[in-house]
Coordinates of C-alpha atoms and ligand atoms in Angstrom, one line a residue:
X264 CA -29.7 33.5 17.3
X265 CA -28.4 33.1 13.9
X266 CA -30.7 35.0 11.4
X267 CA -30.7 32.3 8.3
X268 CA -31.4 34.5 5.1
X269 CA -30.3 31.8 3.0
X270 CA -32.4 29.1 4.3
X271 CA -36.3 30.0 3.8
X272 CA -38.9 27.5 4.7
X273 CA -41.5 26.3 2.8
X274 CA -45.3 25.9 4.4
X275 CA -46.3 22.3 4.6
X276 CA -46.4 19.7 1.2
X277 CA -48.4 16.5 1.7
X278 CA -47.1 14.4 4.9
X279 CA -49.6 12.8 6.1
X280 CA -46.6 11.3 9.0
X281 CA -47.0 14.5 10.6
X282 CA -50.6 13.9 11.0
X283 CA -50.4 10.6 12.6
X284 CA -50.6 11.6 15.9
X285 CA -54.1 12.3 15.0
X286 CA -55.5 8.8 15.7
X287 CA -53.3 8.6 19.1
X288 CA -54.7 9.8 22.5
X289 CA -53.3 13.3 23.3
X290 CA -53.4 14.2 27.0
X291 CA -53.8 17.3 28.1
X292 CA -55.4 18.7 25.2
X293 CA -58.4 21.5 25.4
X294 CA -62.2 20.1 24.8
X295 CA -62.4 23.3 22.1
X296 CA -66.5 23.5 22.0
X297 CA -66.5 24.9 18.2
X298 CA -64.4 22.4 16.3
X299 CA -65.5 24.4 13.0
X300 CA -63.7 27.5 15.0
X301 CA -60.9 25.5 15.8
X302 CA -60.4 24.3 12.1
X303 CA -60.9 28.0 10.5
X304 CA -57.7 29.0 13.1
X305 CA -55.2 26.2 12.4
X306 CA -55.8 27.2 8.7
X307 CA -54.3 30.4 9.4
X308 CA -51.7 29.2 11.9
X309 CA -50.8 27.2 9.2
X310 CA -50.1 30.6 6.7
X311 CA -47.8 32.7 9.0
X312 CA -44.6 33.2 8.8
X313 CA -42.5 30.7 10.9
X314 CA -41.2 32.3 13.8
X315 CA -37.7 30.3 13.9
X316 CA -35.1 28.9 10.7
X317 CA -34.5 25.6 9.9
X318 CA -30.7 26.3 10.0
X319 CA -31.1 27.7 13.7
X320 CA -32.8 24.9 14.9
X321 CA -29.9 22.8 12.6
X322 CA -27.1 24.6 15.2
X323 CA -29.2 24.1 18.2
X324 CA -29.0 20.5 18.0
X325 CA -25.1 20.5 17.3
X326 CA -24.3 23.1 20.5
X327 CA -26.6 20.3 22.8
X328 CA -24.3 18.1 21.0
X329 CA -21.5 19.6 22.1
X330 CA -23.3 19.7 25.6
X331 CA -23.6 16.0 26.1
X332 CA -19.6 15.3 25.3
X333 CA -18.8 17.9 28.2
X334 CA -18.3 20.6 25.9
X335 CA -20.6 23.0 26.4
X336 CA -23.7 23.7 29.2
X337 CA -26.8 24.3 28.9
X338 CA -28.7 27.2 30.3
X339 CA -32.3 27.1 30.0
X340 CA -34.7 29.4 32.0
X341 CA -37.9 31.0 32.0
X342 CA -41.2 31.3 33.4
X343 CA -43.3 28.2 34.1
X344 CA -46.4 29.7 32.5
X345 CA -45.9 32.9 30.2
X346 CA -48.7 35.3 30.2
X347 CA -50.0 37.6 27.5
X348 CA -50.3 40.6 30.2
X349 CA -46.7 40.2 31.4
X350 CA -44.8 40.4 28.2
X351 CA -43.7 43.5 28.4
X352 CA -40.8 45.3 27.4
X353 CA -39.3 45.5 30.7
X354 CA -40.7 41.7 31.7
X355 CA -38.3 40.5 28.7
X356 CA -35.7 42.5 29.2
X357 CA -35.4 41.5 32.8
X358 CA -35.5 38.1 32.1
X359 CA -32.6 38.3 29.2
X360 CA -30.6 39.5 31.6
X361 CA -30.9 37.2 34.3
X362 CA -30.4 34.9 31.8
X363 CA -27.5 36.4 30.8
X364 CA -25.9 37.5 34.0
X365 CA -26.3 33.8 35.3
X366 CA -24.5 32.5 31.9
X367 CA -20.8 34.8 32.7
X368 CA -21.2 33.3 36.2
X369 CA -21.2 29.6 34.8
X370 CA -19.4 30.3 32.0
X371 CA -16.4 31.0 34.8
X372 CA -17.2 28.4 36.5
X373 CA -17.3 25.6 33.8
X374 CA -14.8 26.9 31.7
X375 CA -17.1 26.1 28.6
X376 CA -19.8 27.9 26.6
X377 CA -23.1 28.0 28.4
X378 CA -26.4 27.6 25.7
X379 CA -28.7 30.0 26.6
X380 CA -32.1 29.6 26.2
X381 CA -35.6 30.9 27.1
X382 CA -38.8 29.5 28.1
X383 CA -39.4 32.2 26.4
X384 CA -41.5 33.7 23.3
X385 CA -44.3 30.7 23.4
X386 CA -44.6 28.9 26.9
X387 CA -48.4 29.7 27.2
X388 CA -50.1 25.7 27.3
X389 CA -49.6 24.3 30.5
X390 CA -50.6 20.5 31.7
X391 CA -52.8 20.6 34.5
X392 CA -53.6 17.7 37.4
X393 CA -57.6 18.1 36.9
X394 CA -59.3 19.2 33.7
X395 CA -61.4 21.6 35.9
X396 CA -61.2 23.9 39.5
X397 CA -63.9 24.0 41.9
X398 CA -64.2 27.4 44.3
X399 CA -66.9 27.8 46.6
X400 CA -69.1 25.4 44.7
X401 CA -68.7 26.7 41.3
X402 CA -66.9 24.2 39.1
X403 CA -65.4 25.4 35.9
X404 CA -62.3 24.3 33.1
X405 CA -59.2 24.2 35.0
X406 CA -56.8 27.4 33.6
X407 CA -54.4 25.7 30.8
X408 CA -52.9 29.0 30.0
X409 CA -53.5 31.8 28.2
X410 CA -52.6 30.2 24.3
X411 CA -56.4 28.0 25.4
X412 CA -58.3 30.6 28.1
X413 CA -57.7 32.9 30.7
X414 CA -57.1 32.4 34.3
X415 CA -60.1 34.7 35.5
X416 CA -62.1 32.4 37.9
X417 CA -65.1 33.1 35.4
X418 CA -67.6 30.8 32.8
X419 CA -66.5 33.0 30.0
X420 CA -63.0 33.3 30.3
X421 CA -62.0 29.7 30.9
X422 CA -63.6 28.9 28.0
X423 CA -60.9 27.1 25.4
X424 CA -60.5 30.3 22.9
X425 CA -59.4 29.2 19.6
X426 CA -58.3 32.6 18.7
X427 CA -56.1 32.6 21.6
X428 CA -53.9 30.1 19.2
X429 CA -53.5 33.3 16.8
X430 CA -52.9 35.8 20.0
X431 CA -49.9 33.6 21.0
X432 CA -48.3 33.2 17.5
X433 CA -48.5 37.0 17.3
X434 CA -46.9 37.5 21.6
X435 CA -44.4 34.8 20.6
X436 CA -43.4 36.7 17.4
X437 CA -43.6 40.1 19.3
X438 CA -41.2 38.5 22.4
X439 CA -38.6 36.7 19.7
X440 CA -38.2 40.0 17.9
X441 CA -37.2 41.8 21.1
X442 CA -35.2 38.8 22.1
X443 CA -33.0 39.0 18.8
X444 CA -32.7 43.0 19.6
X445 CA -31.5 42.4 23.0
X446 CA -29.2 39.9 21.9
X447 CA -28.0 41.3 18.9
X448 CA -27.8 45.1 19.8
X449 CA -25.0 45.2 22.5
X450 CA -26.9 44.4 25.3
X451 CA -24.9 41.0 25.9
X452 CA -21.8 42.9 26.1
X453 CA -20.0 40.3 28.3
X454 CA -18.6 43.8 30.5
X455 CA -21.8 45.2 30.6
X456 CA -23.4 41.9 32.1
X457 CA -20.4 41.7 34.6
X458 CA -21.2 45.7 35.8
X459 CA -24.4 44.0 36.3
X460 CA -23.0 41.6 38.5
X461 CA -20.9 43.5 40.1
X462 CA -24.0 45.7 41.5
X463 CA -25.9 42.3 42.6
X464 CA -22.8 42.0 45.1
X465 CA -23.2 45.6 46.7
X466 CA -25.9 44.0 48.7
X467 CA -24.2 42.4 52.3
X468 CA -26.4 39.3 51.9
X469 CA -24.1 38.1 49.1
X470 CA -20.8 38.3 50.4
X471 CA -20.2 35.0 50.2
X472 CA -20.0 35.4 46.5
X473 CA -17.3 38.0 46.5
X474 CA -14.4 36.0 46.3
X475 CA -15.6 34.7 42.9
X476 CA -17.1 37.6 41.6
X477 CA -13.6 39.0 42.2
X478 CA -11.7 35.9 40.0
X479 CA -14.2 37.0 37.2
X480 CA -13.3 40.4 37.8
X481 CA -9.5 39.7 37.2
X482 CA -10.1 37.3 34.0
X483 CA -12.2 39.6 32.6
X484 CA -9.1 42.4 32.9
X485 CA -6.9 39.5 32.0
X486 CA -8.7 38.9 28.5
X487 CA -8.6 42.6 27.9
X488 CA -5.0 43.2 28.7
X489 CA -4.5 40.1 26.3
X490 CA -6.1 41.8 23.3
X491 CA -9.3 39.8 23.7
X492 CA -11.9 40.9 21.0
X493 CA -14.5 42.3 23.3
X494 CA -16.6 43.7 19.7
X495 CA -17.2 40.3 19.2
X496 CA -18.7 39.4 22.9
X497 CA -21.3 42.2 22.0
X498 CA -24.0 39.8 21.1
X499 CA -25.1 36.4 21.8
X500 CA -27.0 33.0 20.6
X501 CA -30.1 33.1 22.4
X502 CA -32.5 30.0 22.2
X503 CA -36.5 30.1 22.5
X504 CA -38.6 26.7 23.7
X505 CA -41.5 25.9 25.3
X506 CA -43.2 22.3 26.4
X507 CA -44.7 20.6 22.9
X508 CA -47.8 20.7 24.5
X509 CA -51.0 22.1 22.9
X510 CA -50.3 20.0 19.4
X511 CA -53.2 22.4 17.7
X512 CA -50.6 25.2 17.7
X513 CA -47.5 23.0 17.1
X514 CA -48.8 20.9 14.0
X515 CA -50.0 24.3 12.5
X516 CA -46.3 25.9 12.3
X517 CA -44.6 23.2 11.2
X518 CA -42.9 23.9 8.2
X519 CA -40.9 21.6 5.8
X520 CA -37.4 23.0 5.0
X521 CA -36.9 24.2 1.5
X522 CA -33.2 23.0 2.0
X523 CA -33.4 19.5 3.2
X524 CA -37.1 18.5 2.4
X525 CA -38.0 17.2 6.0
X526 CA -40.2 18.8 8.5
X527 CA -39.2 21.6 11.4
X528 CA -41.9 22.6 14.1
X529 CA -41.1 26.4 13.8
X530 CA -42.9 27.7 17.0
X531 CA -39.4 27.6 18.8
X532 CA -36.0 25.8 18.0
X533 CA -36.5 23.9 21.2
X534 CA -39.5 22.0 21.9
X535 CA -39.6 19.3 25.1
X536 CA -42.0 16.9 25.6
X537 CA -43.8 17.0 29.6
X538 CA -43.8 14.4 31.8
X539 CA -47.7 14.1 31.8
X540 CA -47.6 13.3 28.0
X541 CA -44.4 11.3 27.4
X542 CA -46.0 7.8 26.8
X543 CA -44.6 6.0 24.4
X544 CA -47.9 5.1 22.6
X545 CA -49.1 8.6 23.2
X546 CA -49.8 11.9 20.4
X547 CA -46.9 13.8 21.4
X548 CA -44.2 11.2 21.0
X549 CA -45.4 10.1 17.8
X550 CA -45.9 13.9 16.6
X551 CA -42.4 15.2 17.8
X552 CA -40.5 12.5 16.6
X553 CA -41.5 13.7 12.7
X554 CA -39.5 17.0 13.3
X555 CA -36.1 18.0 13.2
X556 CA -35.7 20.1 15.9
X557 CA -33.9 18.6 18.6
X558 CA -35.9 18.0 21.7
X559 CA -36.1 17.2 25.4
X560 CA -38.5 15.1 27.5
X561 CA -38.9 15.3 31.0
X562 CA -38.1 12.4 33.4
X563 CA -39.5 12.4 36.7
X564 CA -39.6 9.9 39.5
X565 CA -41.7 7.1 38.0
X566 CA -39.5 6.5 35.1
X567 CA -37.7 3.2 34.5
X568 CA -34.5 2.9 32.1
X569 CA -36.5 0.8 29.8
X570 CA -38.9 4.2 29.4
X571 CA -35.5 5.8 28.6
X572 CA -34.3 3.6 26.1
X573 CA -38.2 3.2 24.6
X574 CA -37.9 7.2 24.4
X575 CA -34.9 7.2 22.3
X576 CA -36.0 4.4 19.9
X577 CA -39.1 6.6 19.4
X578 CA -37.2 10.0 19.2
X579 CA -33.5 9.2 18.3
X580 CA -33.4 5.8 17.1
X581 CA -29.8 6.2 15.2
X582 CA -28.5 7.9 17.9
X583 CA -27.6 11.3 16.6
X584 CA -25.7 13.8 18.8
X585 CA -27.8 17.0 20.5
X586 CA -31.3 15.4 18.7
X587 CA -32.7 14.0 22.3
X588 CA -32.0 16.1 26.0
X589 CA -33.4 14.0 28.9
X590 CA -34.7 16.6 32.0
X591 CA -34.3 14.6 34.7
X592 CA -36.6 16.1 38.0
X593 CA -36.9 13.6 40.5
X594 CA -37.0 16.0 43.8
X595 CA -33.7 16.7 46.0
X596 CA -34.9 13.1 48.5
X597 CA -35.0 11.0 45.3
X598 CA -32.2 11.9 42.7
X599 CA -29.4 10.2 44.6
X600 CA -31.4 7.2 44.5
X601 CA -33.8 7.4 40.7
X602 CA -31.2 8.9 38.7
X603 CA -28.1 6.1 38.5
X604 CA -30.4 3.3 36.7
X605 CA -31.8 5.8 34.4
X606 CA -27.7 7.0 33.3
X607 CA -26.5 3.7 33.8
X608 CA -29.5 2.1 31.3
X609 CA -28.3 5.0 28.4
X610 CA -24.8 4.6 28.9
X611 CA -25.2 0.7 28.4
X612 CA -27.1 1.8 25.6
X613 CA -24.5 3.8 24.1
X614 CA -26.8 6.5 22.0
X615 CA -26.0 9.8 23.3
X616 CA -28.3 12.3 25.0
X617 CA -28.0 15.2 26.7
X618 CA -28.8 15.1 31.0
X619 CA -30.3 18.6 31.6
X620 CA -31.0 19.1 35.6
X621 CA -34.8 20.8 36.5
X622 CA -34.4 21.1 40.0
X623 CA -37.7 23.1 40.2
X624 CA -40.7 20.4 39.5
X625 CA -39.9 17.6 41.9
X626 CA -39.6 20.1 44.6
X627 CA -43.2 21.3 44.9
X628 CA -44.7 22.4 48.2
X629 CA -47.5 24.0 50.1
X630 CA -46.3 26.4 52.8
X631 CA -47.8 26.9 56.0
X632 CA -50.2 29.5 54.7
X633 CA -51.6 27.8 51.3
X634 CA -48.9 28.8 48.9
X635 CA -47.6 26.5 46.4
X636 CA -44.3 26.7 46.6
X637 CA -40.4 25.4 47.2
X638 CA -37.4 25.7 49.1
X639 CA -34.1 27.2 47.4
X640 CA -32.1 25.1 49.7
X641 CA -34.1 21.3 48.0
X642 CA -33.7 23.3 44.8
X643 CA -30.0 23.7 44.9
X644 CA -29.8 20.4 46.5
X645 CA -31.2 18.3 43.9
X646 CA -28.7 20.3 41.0
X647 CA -25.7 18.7 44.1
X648 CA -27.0 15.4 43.8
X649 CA -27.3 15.7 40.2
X650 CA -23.7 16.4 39.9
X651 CA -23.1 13.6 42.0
X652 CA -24.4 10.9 40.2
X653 CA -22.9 12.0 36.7
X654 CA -19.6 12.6 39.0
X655 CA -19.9 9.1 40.8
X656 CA -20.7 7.2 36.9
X657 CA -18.3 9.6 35.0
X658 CA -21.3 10.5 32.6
X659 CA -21.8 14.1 31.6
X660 CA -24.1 16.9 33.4
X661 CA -25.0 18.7 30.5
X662 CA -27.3 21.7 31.6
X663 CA -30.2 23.4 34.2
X664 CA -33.4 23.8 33.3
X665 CA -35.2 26.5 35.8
X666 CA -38.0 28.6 36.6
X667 CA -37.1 32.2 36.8
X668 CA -38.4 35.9 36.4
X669 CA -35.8 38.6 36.1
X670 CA -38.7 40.4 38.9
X671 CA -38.1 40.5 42.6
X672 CA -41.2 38.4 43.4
X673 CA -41.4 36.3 46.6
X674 CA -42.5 32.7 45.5
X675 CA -39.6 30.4 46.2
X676 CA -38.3 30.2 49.8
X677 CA -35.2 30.8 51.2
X678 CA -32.0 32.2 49.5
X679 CA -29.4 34.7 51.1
X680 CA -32.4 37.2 51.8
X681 CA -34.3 34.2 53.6
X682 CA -37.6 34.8 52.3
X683 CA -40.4 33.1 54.9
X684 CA -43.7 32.2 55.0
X685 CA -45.2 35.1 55.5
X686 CA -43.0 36.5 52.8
X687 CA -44.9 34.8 50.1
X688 CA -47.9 36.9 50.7
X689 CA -46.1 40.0 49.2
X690 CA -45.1 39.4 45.8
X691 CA -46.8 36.3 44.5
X692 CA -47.8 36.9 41.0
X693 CA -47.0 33.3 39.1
X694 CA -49.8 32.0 37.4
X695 CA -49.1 28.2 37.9
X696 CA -45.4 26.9 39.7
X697 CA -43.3 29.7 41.8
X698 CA -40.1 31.4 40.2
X699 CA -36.9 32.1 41.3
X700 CA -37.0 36.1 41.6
X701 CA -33.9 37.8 39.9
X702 CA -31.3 37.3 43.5
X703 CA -32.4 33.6 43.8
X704 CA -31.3 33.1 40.2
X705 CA -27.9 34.8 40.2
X706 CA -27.4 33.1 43.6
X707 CA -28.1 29.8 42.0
X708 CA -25.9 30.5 39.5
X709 CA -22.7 31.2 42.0
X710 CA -23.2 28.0 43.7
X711 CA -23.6 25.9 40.4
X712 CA -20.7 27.8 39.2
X713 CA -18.6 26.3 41.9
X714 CA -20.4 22.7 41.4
X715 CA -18.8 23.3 37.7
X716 CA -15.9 24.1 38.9
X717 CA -15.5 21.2 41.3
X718 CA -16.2 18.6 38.6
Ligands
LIG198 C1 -43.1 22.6 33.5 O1 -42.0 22.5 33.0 O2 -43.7 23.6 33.8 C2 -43.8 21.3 33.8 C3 -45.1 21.2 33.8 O3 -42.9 20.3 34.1 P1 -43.1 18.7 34.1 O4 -43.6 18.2 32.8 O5 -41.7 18.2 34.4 O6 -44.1 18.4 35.3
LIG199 CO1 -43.7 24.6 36.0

């Protein structure tokens, strides 16, 4: 991340535009039960610090730019639902470099700068199917994560918190600061990332990426015999986001630039918009499309190229490069078939956005034995077909969005060390969707690497 001295931001002037979403329905929004509460919180939201810059939200948008011409890929990746109890040192640590051994793997493989970004440092408000859970007869609010209650199957802890607003600000601002150490302080040495990988391979199961761990191997002794400045490969640009969801935490820390006058939601320089709460009459469109930051929406299976082209009218209506990121997740059966009218619709358009890949949320399952779930194999299938279709229209695969924990938990099956069944039952620890453990996501990134490479 680019530390911005020289660009401070002011705390909110009068815009009432930023509060029209006020007067539009908002899905999947908390019934807080002490609005008073609620109102004493935001005002203090609305006093801290913001936890990203203007300026670095400014060179997001141009690098996703960059991204949709072919120039650049995206790497974004993180946990579906961050929780206040996991972020620990190590947690974050693990996950920055997952992130960041997976990004020299593609970085090989596409020849371009990979993005690299977390769902990281404020993914904590998560849509849910039913606002409430019923076990054993006992009916209670569903668990919306831990910025509204806690998951604790009891009255009193899935109660909507307000404070809870405040206890994620301060985790997110916690998490971002270790992120900028991690990135900044020598940890992203690009040698010390591929000793990394190099020590992923010892294990048998992953012969089959040898060959190409070996090509990196010799470019990376290449690029030193050349005189390559390895000092400067000592840090990296590391990106935070998290879904747009929970607009009582997103309105609060938006922030209008003392540079250009106009509004930035500083809660992360990447904010995307669900797939539950996309409609085009709906809160969140209206409230993201005030800010400056550039942002994503998710597309799954039910969405026409008309809700494409409404998106962008609503979100990027002059068309400016790396502003708008379409997610497509349609599930490995369907992306073959949903995707091309979607790309064709835009193309015919001509506005440019940026096609990201989640092969994770059309791909849900329940195994045998109860566990929600998926199948590496559907999840690596649907990033294939995904290059296909941007192959097959000559439009631009710009990026992967995925679930992962730099942890060896057992959530997602399949993979070199075939995990089963049975399997699940030892290290299942997510709190909503399954994660790619740490070998799932380096083995994802050797096979995309060669879908890069292909193109
Ligand atoms: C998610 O990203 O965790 C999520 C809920 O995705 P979607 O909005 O695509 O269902
Ligand atoms: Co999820």
């Amino acid at each position: 991340m680019h530390t911005q001295a020289d660009s401070p931001v002011d705390v909110g002037s009068a815009t009432p535009e930023l509060d029209r979403w006020r007067s539009l329905p908002a899905l999947q929004q908390p019934a807080w039960p002490d609005p008073d509460e609620l109102a004493a919180v935001t005002a203090e939201l609305s006093a801290q610090p913001p936890l990203v810059f203007a300026g670095e939200a400014d060179n997001l948008r141009e690098r996703l730019a960059a991204a949709s011409r072919g120039e650049a890929f995206l790497l974004q990746g993180g946990d579906c639902a961050e929780s206040f109890a996991e972020l620990t040192a190590d947690n974050i640590r693990d996950k920055i470099k997952t992130i960041l051994q997976m990004a020299v793997v593609l970085t090989y493989g596409a020849s371009m700068p990979i993005i690299k970004m977390g769902r990281m440092a404020g993914q904590f408000a998560k849509p849910r199917s039913s606002d409430v859970e019923t076990r054993d007869g006992v009916t209670l609010p569903a668990y919306r994560g831990d910025i509204i209650n806690s998951f604790e199957f009891t009255a009193e802890a899935r109660r909507p918190d307000p404070q809870r607003l405040l206890a994620a600000y301060r985790a997110s601002a916690s998490s971002l600061n270790l992120i900028r150490a991690f990135t900044q302080g020598g940890f992203a040495d690009l040698r010390r990332v591929h000793e990394w990988n190099r020590g992923f391979l010892d294990n048998p199961a992953y012969a089959a990426y040898d060959a190409f761990a070996s090509e990196i191997d010799r470019a990376i002794k290449f690029m030193q015999a050349a005189g390559a400045d390895f000092e400067a490969l000592r840090t990296v640009d590391f990106y935070s986001s998290h879904e747009g969801l929970l607009l009582d935490y997103e309105r609060p820390l938006t922030r209008i630039d003392s540079r250009t006058g106009l509004p930035y939601d500083c809660s992360a320089h990447f904010l995307w918009i669900g797939e539950r709460t996309r409609q085009l009459d709906g809160a969140h469109v209206e409230f993201f499309s005030q800010v400056r930051n550039p942002l994503g929406v998710k597309l799954g299976p039910t969405a026409t190229g008309d809700d494409a082209l409404r998106l962008m009218d609503r979100l990027n209506p002059e068309g400016e490069p790396g502003r708008l990121t379409f997610i497509t997740r349609m599930g490995a059966g369907k992306v073959r078939d949903l995707l091309p009218p979607l790309v064709e619709a835009v193309t015919a358009d001509g506005r440019p956005v940026t096609w990201v890949c989640d092969p994770m949320h059309g791909n849900g399952i329940t195994s045998a034995n109860g566990y929600k779930t998926r199948r590496f194999s559907d999840v690596i299938d649907e990033v294939r077909g995904f290059f296909e279709v941007h192959q097959g229209l000559g439009t631009v695969p710009g990026g992967l969005h995925v679930e992962l924990t730099g942890d060896d938990v057992t959530e997602v099956l399949g993979g070199s060390e075939e995990i089963d069944d049975s399997a699940l039952t030892r290290r299942y620890t997510t709190l909503v969707d399954p994660r790619l453990n740490h070998q799932q996501s380096l083995e994802m990134a050797f096979l995309v690497a060669e879908m890069l490479r292909e193109r």
